[in-house]
Short mmCIF file of C-alpha atoms in Angstrom, two decimals:
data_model
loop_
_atom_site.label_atom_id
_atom_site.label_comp_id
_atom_site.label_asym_id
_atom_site.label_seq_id
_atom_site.Cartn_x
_atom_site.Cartn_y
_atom_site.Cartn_z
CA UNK W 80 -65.39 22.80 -73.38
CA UNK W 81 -64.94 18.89 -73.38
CA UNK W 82 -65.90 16.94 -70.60
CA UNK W 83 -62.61 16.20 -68.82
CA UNK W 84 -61.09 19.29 -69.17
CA UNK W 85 -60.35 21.97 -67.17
CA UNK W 86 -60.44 26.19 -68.88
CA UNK W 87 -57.63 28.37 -67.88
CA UNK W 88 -58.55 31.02 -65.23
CA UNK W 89 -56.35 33.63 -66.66
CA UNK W 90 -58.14 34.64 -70.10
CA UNK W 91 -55.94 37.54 -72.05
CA UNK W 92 -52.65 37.45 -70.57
CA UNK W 93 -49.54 37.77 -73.24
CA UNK W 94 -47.08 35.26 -72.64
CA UNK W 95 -44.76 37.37 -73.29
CA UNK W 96 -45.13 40.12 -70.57
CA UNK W 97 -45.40 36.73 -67.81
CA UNK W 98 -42.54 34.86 -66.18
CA UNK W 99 -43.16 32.20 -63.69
CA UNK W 100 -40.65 33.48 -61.16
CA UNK W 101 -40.82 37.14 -60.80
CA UNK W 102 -44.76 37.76 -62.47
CA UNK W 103 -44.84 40.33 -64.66
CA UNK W 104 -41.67 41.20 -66.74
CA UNK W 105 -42.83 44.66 -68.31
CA UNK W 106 -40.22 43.35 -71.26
CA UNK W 107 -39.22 41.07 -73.71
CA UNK W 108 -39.67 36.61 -73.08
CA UNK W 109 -37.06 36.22 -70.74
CA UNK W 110 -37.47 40.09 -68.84
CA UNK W 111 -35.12 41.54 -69.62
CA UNK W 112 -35.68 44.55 -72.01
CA UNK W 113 -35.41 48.36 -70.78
CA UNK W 114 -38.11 48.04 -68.86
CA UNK W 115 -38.19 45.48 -66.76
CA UNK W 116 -39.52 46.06 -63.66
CA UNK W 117 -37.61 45.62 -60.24
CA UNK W 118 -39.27 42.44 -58.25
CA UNK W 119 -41.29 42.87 -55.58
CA UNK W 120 -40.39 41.52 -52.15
CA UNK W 121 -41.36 41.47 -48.30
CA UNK W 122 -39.78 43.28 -45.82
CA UNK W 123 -37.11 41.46 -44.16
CA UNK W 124 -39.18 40.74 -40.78
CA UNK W 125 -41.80 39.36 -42.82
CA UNK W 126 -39.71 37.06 -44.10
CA UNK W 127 -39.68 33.65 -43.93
CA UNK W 128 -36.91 31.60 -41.91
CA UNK W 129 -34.51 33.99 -40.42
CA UNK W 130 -31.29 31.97 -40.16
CA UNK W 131 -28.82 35.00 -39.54
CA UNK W 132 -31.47 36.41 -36.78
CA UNK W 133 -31.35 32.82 -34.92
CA UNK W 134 -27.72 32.13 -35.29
CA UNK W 135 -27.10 35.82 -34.02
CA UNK W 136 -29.55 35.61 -30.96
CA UNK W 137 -28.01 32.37 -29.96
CA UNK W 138 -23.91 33.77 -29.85
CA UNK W 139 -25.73 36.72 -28.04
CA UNK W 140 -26.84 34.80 -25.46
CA UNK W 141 -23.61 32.61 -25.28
CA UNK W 142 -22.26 36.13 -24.79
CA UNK W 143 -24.26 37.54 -22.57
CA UNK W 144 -24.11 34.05 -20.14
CA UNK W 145 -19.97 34.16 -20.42
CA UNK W 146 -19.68 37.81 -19.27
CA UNK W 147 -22.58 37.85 -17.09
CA UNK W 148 -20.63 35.40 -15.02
CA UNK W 149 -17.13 37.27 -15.82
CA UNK W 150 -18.62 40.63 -14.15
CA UNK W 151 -20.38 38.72 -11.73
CA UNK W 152 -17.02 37.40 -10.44
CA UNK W 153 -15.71 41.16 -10.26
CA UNK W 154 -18.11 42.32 -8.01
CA UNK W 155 -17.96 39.88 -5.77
CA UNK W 156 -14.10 40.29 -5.59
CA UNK W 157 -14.21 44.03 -6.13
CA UNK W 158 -16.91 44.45 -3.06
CA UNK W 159 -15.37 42.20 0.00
CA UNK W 160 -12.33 44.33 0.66
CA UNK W 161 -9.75 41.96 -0.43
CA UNK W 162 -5.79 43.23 0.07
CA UNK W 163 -4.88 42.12 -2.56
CA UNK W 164 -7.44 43.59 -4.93
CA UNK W 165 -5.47 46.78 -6.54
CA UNK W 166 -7.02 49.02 -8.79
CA UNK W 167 -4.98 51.14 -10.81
CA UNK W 168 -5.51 54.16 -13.02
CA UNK W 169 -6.48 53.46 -16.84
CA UNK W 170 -4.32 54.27 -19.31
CA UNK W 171 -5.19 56.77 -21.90
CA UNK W 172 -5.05 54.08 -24.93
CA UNK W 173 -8.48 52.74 -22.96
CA UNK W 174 -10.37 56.01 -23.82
CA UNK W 175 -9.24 56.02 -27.57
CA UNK W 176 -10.79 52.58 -27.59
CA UNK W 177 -13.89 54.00 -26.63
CA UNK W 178 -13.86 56.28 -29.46
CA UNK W 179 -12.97 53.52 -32.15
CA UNK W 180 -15.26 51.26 -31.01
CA UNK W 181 -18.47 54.25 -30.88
CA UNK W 182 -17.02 55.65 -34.39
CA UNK W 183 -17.36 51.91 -35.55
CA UNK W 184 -21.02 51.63 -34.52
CA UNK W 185 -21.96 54.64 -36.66
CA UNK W 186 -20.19 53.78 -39.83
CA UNK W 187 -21.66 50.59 -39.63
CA UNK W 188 -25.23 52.32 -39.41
CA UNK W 189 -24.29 54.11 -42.41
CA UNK W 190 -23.33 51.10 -44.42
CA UNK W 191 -26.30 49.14 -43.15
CA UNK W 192 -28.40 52.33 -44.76
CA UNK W 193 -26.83 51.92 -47.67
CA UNK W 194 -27.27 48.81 -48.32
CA UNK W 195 -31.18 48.89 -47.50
CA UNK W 196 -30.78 51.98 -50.45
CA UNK W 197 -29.06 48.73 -52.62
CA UNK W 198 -26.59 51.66 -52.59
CA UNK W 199 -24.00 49.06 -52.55
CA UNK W 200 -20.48 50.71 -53.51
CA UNK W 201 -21.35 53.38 -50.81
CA UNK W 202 -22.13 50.17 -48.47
CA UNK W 203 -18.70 49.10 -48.96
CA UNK W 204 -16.88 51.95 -48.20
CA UNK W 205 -18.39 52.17 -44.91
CA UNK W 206 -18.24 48.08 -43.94
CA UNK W 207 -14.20 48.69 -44.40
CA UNK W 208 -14.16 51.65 -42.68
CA UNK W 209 -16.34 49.48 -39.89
CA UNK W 210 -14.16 46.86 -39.92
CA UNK W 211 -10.58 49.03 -40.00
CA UNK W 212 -11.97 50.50 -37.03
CA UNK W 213 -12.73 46.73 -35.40
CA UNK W 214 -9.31 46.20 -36.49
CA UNK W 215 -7.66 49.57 -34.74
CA UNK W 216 -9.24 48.85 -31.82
CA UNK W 217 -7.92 45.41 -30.93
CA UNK W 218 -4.73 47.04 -31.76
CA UNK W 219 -5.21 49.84 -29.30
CA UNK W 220 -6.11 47.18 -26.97
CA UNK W 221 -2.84 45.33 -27.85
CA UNK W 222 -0.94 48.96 -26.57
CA UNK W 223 -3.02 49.11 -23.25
CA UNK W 224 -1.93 45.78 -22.23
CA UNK W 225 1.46 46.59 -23.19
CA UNK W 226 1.39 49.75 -21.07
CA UNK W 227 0.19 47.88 -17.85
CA UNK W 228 2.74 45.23 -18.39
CA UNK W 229 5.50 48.37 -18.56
CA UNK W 230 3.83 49.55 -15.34
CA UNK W 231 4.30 45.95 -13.77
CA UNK W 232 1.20 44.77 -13.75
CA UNK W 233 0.47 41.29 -14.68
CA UNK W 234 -1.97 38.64 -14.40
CA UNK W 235 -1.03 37.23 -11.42
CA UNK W 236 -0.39 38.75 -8.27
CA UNK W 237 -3.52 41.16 -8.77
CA UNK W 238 -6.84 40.31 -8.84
CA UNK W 239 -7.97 43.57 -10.52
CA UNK W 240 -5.19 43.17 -13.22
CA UNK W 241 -5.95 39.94 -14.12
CA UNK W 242 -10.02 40.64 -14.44
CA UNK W 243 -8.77 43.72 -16.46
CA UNK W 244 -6.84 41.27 -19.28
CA UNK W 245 -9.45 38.77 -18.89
CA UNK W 246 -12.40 40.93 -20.06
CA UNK W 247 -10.62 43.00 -22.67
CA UNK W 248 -9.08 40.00 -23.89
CA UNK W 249 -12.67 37.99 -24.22
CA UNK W 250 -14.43 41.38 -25.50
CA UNK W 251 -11.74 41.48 -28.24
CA UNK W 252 -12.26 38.06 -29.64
CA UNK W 253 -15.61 38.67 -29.74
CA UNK W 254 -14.66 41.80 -32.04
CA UNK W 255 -12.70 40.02 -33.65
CA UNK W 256 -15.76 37.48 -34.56
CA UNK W 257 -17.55 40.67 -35.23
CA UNK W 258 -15.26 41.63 -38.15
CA UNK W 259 -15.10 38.38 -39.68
CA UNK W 260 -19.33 38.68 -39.90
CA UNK W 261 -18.93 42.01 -41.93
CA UNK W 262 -16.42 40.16 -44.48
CA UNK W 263 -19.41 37.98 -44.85
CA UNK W 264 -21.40 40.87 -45.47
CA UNK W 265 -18.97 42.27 -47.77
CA UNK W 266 -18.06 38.89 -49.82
CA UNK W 267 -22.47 38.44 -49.98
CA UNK W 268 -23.42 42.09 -51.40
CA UNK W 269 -19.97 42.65 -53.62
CA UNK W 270 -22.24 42.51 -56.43
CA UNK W 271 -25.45 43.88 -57.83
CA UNK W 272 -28.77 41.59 -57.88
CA UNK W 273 -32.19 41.86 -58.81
CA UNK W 274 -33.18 39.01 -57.26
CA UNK W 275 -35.95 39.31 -54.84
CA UNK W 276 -35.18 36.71 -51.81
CA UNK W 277 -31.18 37.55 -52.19
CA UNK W 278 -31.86 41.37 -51.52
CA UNK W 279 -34.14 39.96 -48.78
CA UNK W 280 -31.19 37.77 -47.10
CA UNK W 281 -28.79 40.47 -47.67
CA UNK W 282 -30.78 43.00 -45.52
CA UNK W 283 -31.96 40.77 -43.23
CA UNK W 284 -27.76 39.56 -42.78
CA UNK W 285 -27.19 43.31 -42.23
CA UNK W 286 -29.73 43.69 -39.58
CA UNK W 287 -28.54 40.37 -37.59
CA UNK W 288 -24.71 41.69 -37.76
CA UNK W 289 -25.71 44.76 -36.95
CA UNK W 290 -27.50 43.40 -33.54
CA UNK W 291 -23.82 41.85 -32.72
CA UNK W 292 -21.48 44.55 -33.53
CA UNK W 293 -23.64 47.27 -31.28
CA UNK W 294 -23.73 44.87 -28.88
CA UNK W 295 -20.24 44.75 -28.50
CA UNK W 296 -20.17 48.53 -28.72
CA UNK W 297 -22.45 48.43 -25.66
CA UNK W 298 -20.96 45.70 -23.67
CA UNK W 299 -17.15 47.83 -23.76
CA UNK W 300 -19.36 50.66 -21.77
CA UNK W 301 -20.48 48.19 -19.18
CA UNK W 302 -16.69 46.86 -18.81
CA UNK W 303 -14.85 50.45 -19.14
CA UNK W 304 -17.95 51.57 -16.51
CA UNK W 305 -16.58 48.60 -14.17
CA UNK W 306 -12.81 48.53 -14.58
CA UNK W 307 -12.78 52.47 -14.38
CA UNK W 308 -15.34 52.93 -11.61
CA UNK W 309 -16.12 50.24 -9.95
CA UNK W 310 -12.86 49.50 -8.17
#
C-alpha cells in the first residue's frame, strides 16, 4: 500500500449485490431482480422525529383545554339550582350516535391493522368505512338538533339547551377534523412502497390519527354521560 493511501475495510463484497441506500439488494445492480429483499426498518417509536405524534398531542391538548372549560361551565350551571336550567329527555337519534361513533373506533382499528400488515387494499376498505361512519354521525347529529328545535328548544331561553348545541356542535367539528386526517391517510398509503422511512411515516401517521379519532370516541361518552345524567 502507498504511503498516502487509505485500504478499503470491506475486502470481498460484489458490487453488484450492494446499494448505498437500502444495503444489500439480494438482486441484480439496481435491486431489483426476483429477489430482492424487503428493507429493513425501525419500529415506528424508534423512529426519529415524530411530526404527526407532536402535531396530534398539541390539537389534543387544544382539545382537551376548550372542553375542559366547556364542561366546567356545565357543572357549575347544572349544580346551583338555577330556574331556568331545564333538562330535557334525549332523543333517540343521540343513542344511534353512540353506536356510529363506537362502530367507527373499531373499523378504524381494523384498518390501522391492516395497514401495519402493508395489507393496504384491506386498509382502505376499512378507512372509508371509518370515515362514512364520521360522516353518518354528524348527520345523525344534524337530526337530533332538528328534533329539539321541533320540540321548541333553542339556544336561548335554556341554559341546558344551549350547552347541549354547544358541545355537540364543537365535538362535531372536531369529527369533522378527524375525517379529513383519515383522507390524509388514505391519499398517503393509496399506493404500494418498499421504501423503508415511507412505511415508517405511514404507520407512525396511523398511530397519531388513531390517538385523535378514539379520543373523540371517548370524549362523546363524557358529554352523552353529562347531558344525559348530569342534569
Amino acid at each position: 500500500m502507498k504511503a498516502g493511501t487509505v485500504e478499503p475495510s470491506i475486502k470481498n463484497v460484489d458490487p453488484k449485490r450492494w446499494s448505498a441506500k437500502s444495503g444489500f439488494t439480494g438482486g441484480g445492480e439496481s435491486g431489483d431482480g426476483p429477489d430482492r429483499k424487503r428493507p429493513e426498518f425501525s419500529e415506528p417509536e424508534s423512529s426519529g422525529a415524530d411530526k404527526a405524534r407532536i402535531v396530534t398531542s398539541f390539537l389534543l391538548l387544544v382539545v382537551l383545554m376548550t372542553f375542559g372549560g366547556l364542561i366546567g361551565a356545565y357543572v357549575v350551571l347544572a349544580t346551583n339550582g338555577a330556574a331556568e336550567w331545564r333538562p330535557f329527555e334525549l332523543p333517540v337519534q343521540v343513542w344511534i350516535s353512540t353506536g356510529l361513533i363506537l362502530l367507527s373506533s373499531a373499523t378504524y382499528e381494523l384498518a390501522r391493522n391492516a395497514l401495519f400488515a402493508e395489507q393496504y387494499d384491506r386498509s382502505r376498505k376499512f378507512l372509508i368505512a371509518t370515515a362514512a361512519l364520521g360522516a353518518a354521525f354528524i348527520s345523525s347529529q344534524l337530526l337530533v338538533w332538528l328534533a329539539l328545535v321541533s320540540r321548541g328548544f333553542y339556544l336561548r331561553g335554556n341554559p341546558y339547551a344551549g350547552f347541549f348545541y354547544i358541545l355537540t356542535a364543537v365535538h362535531a367539528v372536531h369529527v369533522a377534523g378527524g375525517i379529513a386526517a383519515l383522507g390524509t391517510i388514505l391519499l398517503r398509503t393509496w399506493t404500494e412502497t418498499m421504501n423503508a422511512d415511507e412505511i415508517v411515516y405511514r404507520r407512525n401517521l396511523a398511530r397519531s390519527v388513531g390517538w385523535y379519532w378514539h379520543f373523540m370516541g371517548v370524549l362523546w361518552i363524557v358529554l352523552l354521560t353529562l347531558l344525559g345524567f348530569w342534569k
